[in-house]
Amino acid sequence: TELRRCVEVVQGYCLARREVRFDLVHEGRTLLTARATSADGNGLRGRIGQVFGQPFKERLSPIGPKELSAGGTVYGFVGDRETTRGRRLFVFVNQRLIRDRALLAIFYRAVRKEWKSDQFPALFLFLDVDPQNVDVNVHPQKTEVRFRDTGFLGGVARALSKTLAESRGEEAAFAELVE
């Protein structure tokens, strides 16, 4: 389990720092190789493919990028129902990998609401926020944050709900009925 946690941390750095090449070797065996990619959304999807496999990246729906009314941007990817196996929940605030209970709770609520399920898909969530609007000194290991504007979390919830609804085809079906 210690090795698994180490691999997860390196996977997180791979996702956050797409412009850097990573090679993870344990006892002479290469566990992960990730070439440098571009820092934009295409680079993120490519990096996810390097880390988790090319077929996996095809099962992802994009989140945003969406400018939030409370300031900041939310973007990333959420998986489909086939990605519920394994815990691939990666949340970043200003490129810092975090394990924030409030943000994960928003995701869990959105999945329960939109999918009516307790099986959670893969999540690669990136939040870019003005450093003045986020407190990173909430947890000694800097794994939790607190947003100064609580409206920011509402914007994140709306972006996640919209993407989850689209990933199950709800909006496409509705658009066909309207036409």
PDB file of C-alpha atoms in Angstrom:
ATOM      1  CA  THR A   1       0.000   0.000   0.000  1.00  0.00           C
ATOM      2  CA  GLU A   2       2.938   2.341   0.583  1.00  0.00           C
ATOM      3  CA  LEU A   3       4.090   1.753  -2.998  1.00  0.00           C
ATOM      4  CA  ARG A   4       0.547   2.364  -4.260  1.00  0.00           C
ATOM      5  CA  ARG A   5       0.438   5.704  -2.407  1.00  0.00           C
ATOM      6  CA  CYS A   6       3.833   6.641  -3.856  1.00  0.00           C
ATOM      7  CA  VAL A   7       2.616   5.825  -7.376  1.00  0.00           C
ATOM      8  CA  GLU A   8      -0.514   7.929  -6.792  1.00  0.00           C
ATOM      9  CA  VAL A   9       1.575  10.898  -5.681  1.00  0.00           C
ATOM     10  CA  VAL A  10       3.793  10.626  -8.770  1.00  0.00           C
ATOM     11  CA  GLN A  11       0.668  10.316 -10.949  1.00  0.00           C
ATOM     12  CA  GLY A  12      -0.589  13.536  -9.367  1.00  0.00           C
ATOM     13  CA  TYR A  13       2.663  15.353 -10.116  1.00  0.00           C
ATOM     14  CA  CYS A  14       2.523  14.018 -13.682  1.00  0.00           C
ATOM     15  CA  LEU A  15      -0.920  15.546 -14.126  1.00  0.00           C
ATOM     16  CA  ALA A  16      -0.031  18.857 -12.503  1.00  0.00           C
ATOM     17  CA  ARG A  17       3.306  19.323 -14.259  1.00  0.00           C
ATOM     18  CA  ARG A  18       2.633  18.218 -17.801  1.00  0.00           C
ATOM     19  CA  GLU A  19       5.685  20.043 -19.154  1.00  0.00           C
ATOM     20  CA  VAL A  20       7.986  17.726 -17.139  1.00  0.00           C
ATOM     21  CA  ARG A  21       8.979  14.157 -18.041  1.00  0.00           C
ATOM     22  CA  PHE A  22       8.527  11.560 -15.283  1.00  0.00           C
ATOM     23  CA  ASP A  23       9.999   8.085 -14.930  1.00  0.00           C
ATOM     24  CA  LEU A  24       9.079   6.037 -11.863  1.00  0.00           C
ATOM     25  CA  VAL A  25      11.290   3.004 -11.311  1.00  0.00           C
ATOM     26  CA  HIS A  26      10.950   0.584  -8.391  1.00  0.00           C
ATOM     27  CA  GLU A  27      13.413  -2.263  -7.837  1.00  0.00           C
ATOM     28  CA  GLY A  28      14.646  -2.010 -11.415  1.00  0.00           C
ATOM     29  CA  ARG A  29      11.153  -2.137 -12.913  1.00  0.00           C
ATOM     30  CA  THR A  30       9.650   0.887 -14.686  1.00  0.00           C
ATOM     31  CA  LEU A  31       6.220   1.550 -13.196  1.00  0.00           C
ATOM     32  CA  LEU A  32       5.433   4.761 -15.046  1.00  0.00           C
ATOM     33  CA  THR A  33       6.849   6.822 -17.879  1.00  0.00           C
ATOM     34  CA  ALA A  34       5.270  10.106 -18.904  1.00  0.00           C
ATOM     35  CA  ARG A  35       6.763  12.309 -21.612  1.00  0.00           C
ATOM     36  CA  ALA A  36       6.414  16.079 -21.430  1.00  0.00           C
ATOM     37  CA  THR A  37       3.252  17.432 -23.089  1.00  0.00           C
ATOM     38  CA  SER A  38       1.713  20.856 -23.601  1.00  0.00           C
ATOM     39  CA  ALA A  39       0.155  22.618 -20.630  1.00  0.00           C
ATOM     40  CA  ASP A  40      -3.237  23.112 -22.335  1.00  0.00           C
ATOM     41  CA  GLY A  41      -6.296  20.841 -22.187  1.00  0.00           C
ATOM     42  CA  ASN A  42      -5.051  18.650 -25.058  1.00  0.00           C
ATOM     43  CA  GLY A  43      -1.842  18.126 -23.140  1.00  0.00           C
ATOM     44  CA  LEU A  44      -3.824  17.131 -20.063  1.00  0.00           C
ATOM     45  CA  ARG A  45      -5.832  14.519 -21.969  1.00  0.00           C
ATOM     46  CA  GLY A  46      -2.599  13.230 -23.513  1.00  0.00           C
ATOM     47  CA  ARG A  47      -0.915  13.043 -20.118  1.00  0.00           C
ATOM     48  CA  ILE A  48      -3.896  11.163 -18.663  1.00  0.00           C
ATOM     49  CA  GLY A  49      -3.497   8.704 -21.522  1.00  0.00           C
ATOM     50  CA  GLN A  50       0.206   8.269 -20.728  1.00  0.00           C
ATOM     51  CA  VAL A  51      -0.461   7.663 -17.045  1.00  0.00           C
ATOM     52  CA  PHE A  52      -3.662   5.582 -17.174  1.00  0.00           C
ATOM     53  CA  GLY A  53      -3.677   4.220 -20.726  1.00  0.00           C
ATOM     54  CA  GLN A  54      -4.922   5.421 -24.083  1.00  0.00           C
ATOM     55  CA  PRO A  55      -8.293   3.588 -23.940  1.00  0.00           C
ATOM     56  CA  PHE A  56      -8.966   5.173 -20.531  1.00  0.00           C
ATOM     57  CA  LYS A  57      -8.549   8.725 -21.817  1.00  0.00           C
ATOM     58  CA  GLU A  58     -11.227   8.129 -24.457  1.00  0.00           C
ATOM     59  CA  ARG A  59     -13.777   7.492 -21.682  1.00  0.00           C
ATOM     60  CA  LEU A  60     -13.459  11.046 -20.319  1.00  0.00           C
ATOM     61  CA  SER A  61     -15.759  14.046 -20.754  1.00  0.00           C
ATOM     62  CA  PRO A  62     -14.266  17.538 -20.502  1.00  0.00           C
ATOM     63  CA  ILE A  63     -15.135  19.880 -17.655  1.00  0.00           C
ATOM     64  CA  GLY A  64     -14.937  23.447 -18.929  1.00  0.00           C
ATOM     65  CA  PRO A  65     -12.813  25.392 -19.033  1.00  0.00           C
ATOM     66  CA  LYS A  66     -15.372  27.548 -17.294  1.00  0.00           C
ATOM     67  CA  GLU A  67     -14.808  30.943 -15.766  1.00  0.00           C
ATOM     68  CA  LEU A  68     -16.568  31.109 -12.415  1.00  0.00           C
ATOM     69  CA  SER A  69     -18.522  34.177 -11.341  1.00  0.00           C
ATOM     70  CA  ALA A  70     -16.734  34.142  -7.984  1.00  0.00           C
ATOM     71  CA  GLY A  71     -13.411  34.348  -9.854  1.00  0.00           C
ATOM     72  CA  GLY A  72     -11.161  31.587 -11.056  1.00  0.00           C
ATOM     73  CA  THR A  73     -11.448  28.820 -13.617  1.00  0.00           C
ATOM     74  CA  VAL A  74     -12.508  25.185 -13.395  1.00  0.00           C
ATOM     75  CA  TYR A  75     -11.476  22.580 -15.977  1.00  0.00           C
ATOM     76  CA  GLY A  76     -10.509  18.941 -16.279  1.00  0.00           C
ATOM     77  CA  PHE A  77     -12.218  15.648 -17.061  1.00  0.00           C
ATOM     78  CA  VAL A  78     -14.733  13.269 -15.546  1.00  0.00           C
ATOM     79  CA  GLY A  79     -14.997   9.618 -16.535  1.00  0.00           C
ATOM     80  CA  ASP A  80     -17.976   7.588 -17.640  1.00  0.00           C
ATOM     81  CA  ARG A  81     -19.493   4.633 -15.789  1.00  0.00           C
ATOM     82  CA  GLU A  82     -16.705   2.349 -17.009  1.00  0.00           C
ATOM     83  CA  THR A  83     -14.158   4.366 -15.004  1.00  0.00           C
ATOM     84  CA  THR A  84     -15.760   3.737 -11.610  1.00  0.00           C
ATOM     85  CA  ARG A  85     -13.387   0.863 -10.865  1.00  0.00           C
ATOM     86  CA  GLY A  86     -10.307   2.111  -9.046  1.00  0.00           C
ATOM     87  CA  ARG A  87     -10.044   5.364  -7.164  1.00  0.00           C
ATOM     88  CA  ARG A  88      -8.857   7.927  -9.644  1.00  0.00           C
ATOM     89  CA  LEU A  89      -9.849  11.157  -7.941  1.00  0.00           C
ATOM     90  CA  PHE A  90      -7.362  13.932  -8.559  1.00  0.00           C
ATOM     91  CA  VAL A  91      -8.154  17.482  -7.458  1.00  0.00           C
ATOM     92  CA  PHE A  92      -5.742  20.353  -7.970  1.00  0.00           C
ATOM     93  CA  VAL A  93      -5.873  23.947  -6.787  1.00  0.00           C
ATOM     94  CA  ASN A  94      -3.344  26.152  -8.552  1.00  0.00           C
ATOM     95  CA  GLN A  95      -1.492  23.005  -9.713  1.00  0.00           C
ATOM     96  CA  ARG A  96      -1.238  21.663  -6.141  1.00  0.00           C
ATOM     97  CA  LEU A  97      -2.623  18.159  -5.588  1.00  0.00           C
ATOM     98  CA  ILE A  98      -5.046  18.259  -2.684  1.00  0.00           C
ATOM     99  CA  ARG A  99      -7.437  15.910  -0.852  1.00  0.00           C
ATOM    100  CA  ASP A 100     -10.045  18.444   0.115  1.00  0.00           C
ATOM    101  CA  ARG A 101     -13.151  16.974   1.747  1.00  0.00           C
ATOM    102  CA  ALA A 102     -15.387  19.871   0.706  1.00  0.00           C
ATOM    103  CA  LEU A 103     -14.484  19.580  -2.985  1.00  0.00           C
ATOM    104  CA  LEU A 104     -14.817  15.791  -2.973  1.00  0.00           C
ATOM    105  CA  ALA A 105     -18.196  16.096  -1.196  1.00  0.00           C
ATOM    106  CA  ILE A 106     -19.382  18.387  -4.009  1.00  0.00           C
ATOM    107  CA  PHE A 107     -18.324  15.766  -6.556  1.00  0.00           C
ATOM    108  CA  TYR A 108     -19.998  12.912  -4.655  1.00  0.00           C
ATOM    109  CA  ARG A 109     -23.250  14.918  -4.375  1.00  0.00           C
ATOM    110  CA  ALA A 110     -23.174  15.752  -8.081  1.00  0.00           C
ATOM    111  CA  VAL A 111     -22.723  12.076  -9.028  1.00  0.00           C
ATOM    112  CA  ARG A 112     -25.546  10.996  -6.730  1.00  0.00           C
ATOM    113  CA  LYS A 113     -27.820  13.704  -8.137  1.00  0.00           C
ATOM    114  CA  GLU A 114     -27.018  13.312 -11.847  1.00  0.00           C
ATOM    115  CA  TRP A 115     -26.343   9.572 -12.055  1.00  0.00           C
ATOM    116  CA  LYS A 116     -28.422   8.343  -9.107  1.00  0.00           C
ATOM    117  CA  SER A 117     -25.426   6.215  -8.160  1.00  0.00           C
ATOM    118  CA  ASP A 118     -22.879   5.651  -5.414  1.00  0.00           C
ATOM    119  CA  GLN A 119     -20.286   4.489  -7.935  1.00  0.00           C
ATOM    120  CA  PHE A 120     -17.979   7.385  -8.629  1.00  0.00           C
ATOM    121  CA  PRO A 121     -16.193   7.869 -11.946  1.00  0.00           C
ATOM    122  CA  ALA A 122     -12.655   9.085 -12.420  1.00  0.00           C
ATOM    123  CA  LEU A 123     -12.165  12.781 -11.739  1.00  0.00           C
ATOM    124  CA  PHE A 124      -9.368  15.078 -12.864  1.00  0.00           C
ATOM    125  CA  LEU A 125     -10.410  18.486 -11.522  1.00  0.00           C
ATOM    126  CA  PHE A 126      -8.265  21.601 -11.856  1.00  0.00           C
ATOM    127  CA  LEU A 127      -9.115  24.891 -10.170  1.00  0.00           C
ATOM    128  CA  ASP A 128      -7.141  28.009 -10.957  1.00  0.00           C
ATOM    129  CA  VAL A 129      -7.844  30.618  -8.301  1.00  0.00           C
ATOM    130  CA  ASP A 130      -6.277  33.925  -7.379  1.00  0.00           C
ATOM    131  CA  PRO A 131      -3.925  32.960  -4.509  1.00  0.00           C
ATOM    132  CA  GLN A 132      -5.471  35.792  -2.459  1.00  0.00           C
ATOM    133  CA  ASN A 133      -8.823  33.960  -2.575  1.00  0.00           C
ATOM    134  CA  VAL A 134      -7.662  30.594  -1.249  1.00  0.00           C
ATOM    135  CA  ASP A 135      -6.126  29.675   2.103  1.00  0.00           C
ATOM    136  CA  VAL A 136      -3.655  26.782   1.733  1.00  0.00           C
ATOM    137  CA  ASN A 137      -2.688  26.798   5.411  1.00  0.00           C
ATOM    138  CA  VAL A 138      -5.705  24.799   6.593  1.00  0.00           C
ATOM    139  CA  HIS A 139      -3.863  21.469   6.886  1.00  0.00           C
ATOM    140  CA  PRO A 140      -0.272  20.810   8.040  1.00  0.00           C
ATOM    141  CA  GLN A 141       0.472  18.830   4.851  1.00  0.00           C
ATOM    142  CA  LYS A 142      -1.246  21.482   2.685  1.00  0.00           C
ATOM    143  CA  THR A 143      -3.714  18.890   1.363  1.00  0.00           C
ATOM    144  CA  GLU A 144      -6.831  20.913   2.173  1.00  0.00           C
ATOM    145  CA  VAL A 145      -7.759  24.450   1.239  1.00  0.00           C
ATOM    146  CA  ARG A 146     -10.410  26.964   2.168  1.00  0.00           C
ATOM    147  CA  PHE A 147     -11.897  29.377  -0.351  1.00  0.00           C
ATOM    148  CA  ARG A 148     -12.502  32.891   0.877  1.00  0.00           C
ATOM    149  CA  ASP A 149     -15.593  33.203  -1.380  1.00  0.00           C
ATOM    150  CA  THR A 150     -18.026  30.358  -0.695  1.00  0.00           C
ATOM    151  CA  GLY A 151     -19.739  31.109  -4.029  1.00  0.00           C
ATOM    152  CA  PHE A 152     -16.723  29.583  -5.716  1.00  0.00           C
ATOM    153  CA  LEU A 153     -17.752  26.096  -4.586  1.00  0.00           C
ATOM    154  CA  GLY A 154     -21.235  26.630  -6.040  1.00  0.00           C
ATOM    155  CA  GLY A 155     -19.678  27.357  -9.421  1.00  0.00           C
ATOM    156  CA  VAL A 156     -17.600  24.183  -9.194  1.00  0.00           C
ATOM    157  CA  ALA A 157     -20.739  22.192  -8.308  1.00  0.00           C
ATOM    158  CA  ARG A 158     -22.611  23.578 -11.336  1.00  0.00           C
ATOM    159  CA  ALA A 159     -19.711  22.757 -13.688  1.00  0.00           C
ATOM    160  CA  LEU A 160     -19.502  19.192 -12.356  1.00  0.00           C
ATOM    161  CA  SER A 161     -23.277  18.640 -12.552  1.00  0.00           C
ATOM    162  CA  LYS A 162     -23.389  19.934 -16.136  1.00  0.00           C
ATOM    163  CA  THR A 163     -20.555  17.646 -17.242  1.00  0.00           C
ATOM    164  CA  LEU A 164     -22.043  14.605 -15.485  1.00  0.00           C
ATOM    165  CA  ALA A 165     -25.434  15.259 -17.102  1.00  0.00           C
ATOM    166  CA  GLU A 166     -23.794  15.603 -20.528  1.00  0.00           C
ATOM    167  CA  SER A 167     -21.748  12.432 -20.017  1.00  0.00           C
ATOM    168  CA  ARG A 168     -24.922  10.419 -19.576  1.00  0.00           C
ATOM    169  CA  GLY A 169     -26.463  12.042 -22.657  1.00  0.00           C
ATOM    170  CA  GLU A 170     -29.186  14.057 -20.927  1.00  0.00           C
ATOM    171  CA  GLU A 171     -28.572  17.389 -22.643  1.00  0.00           C
ATOM    172  CA  ALA A 172     -28.194  15.827 -26.096  1.00  0.00           C
ATOM    173  CA  ALA A 173     -31.542  14.032 -25.719  1.00  0.00           C
ATOM    174  CA  PHE A 174     -33.214  17.230 -24.498  1.00  0.00           C
ATOM    175  CA  ALA A 175     -31.809  19.216 -27.437  1.00  0.00           C
ATOM    176  CA  GLU A 176     -33.282  16.666 -29.879  1.00  0.00           C
ATOM    177  CA  LEU A 177     -36.727  17.005 -28.271  1.00  0.00           C
ATOM    178  CA  VAL A 178     -36.628  20.799 -28.564  1.00  0.00           C
ATOM    179  CA  GLU A 179     -35.754  20.786 -32.292  1.00  0.00           C
TER     180      GLU A 179
END
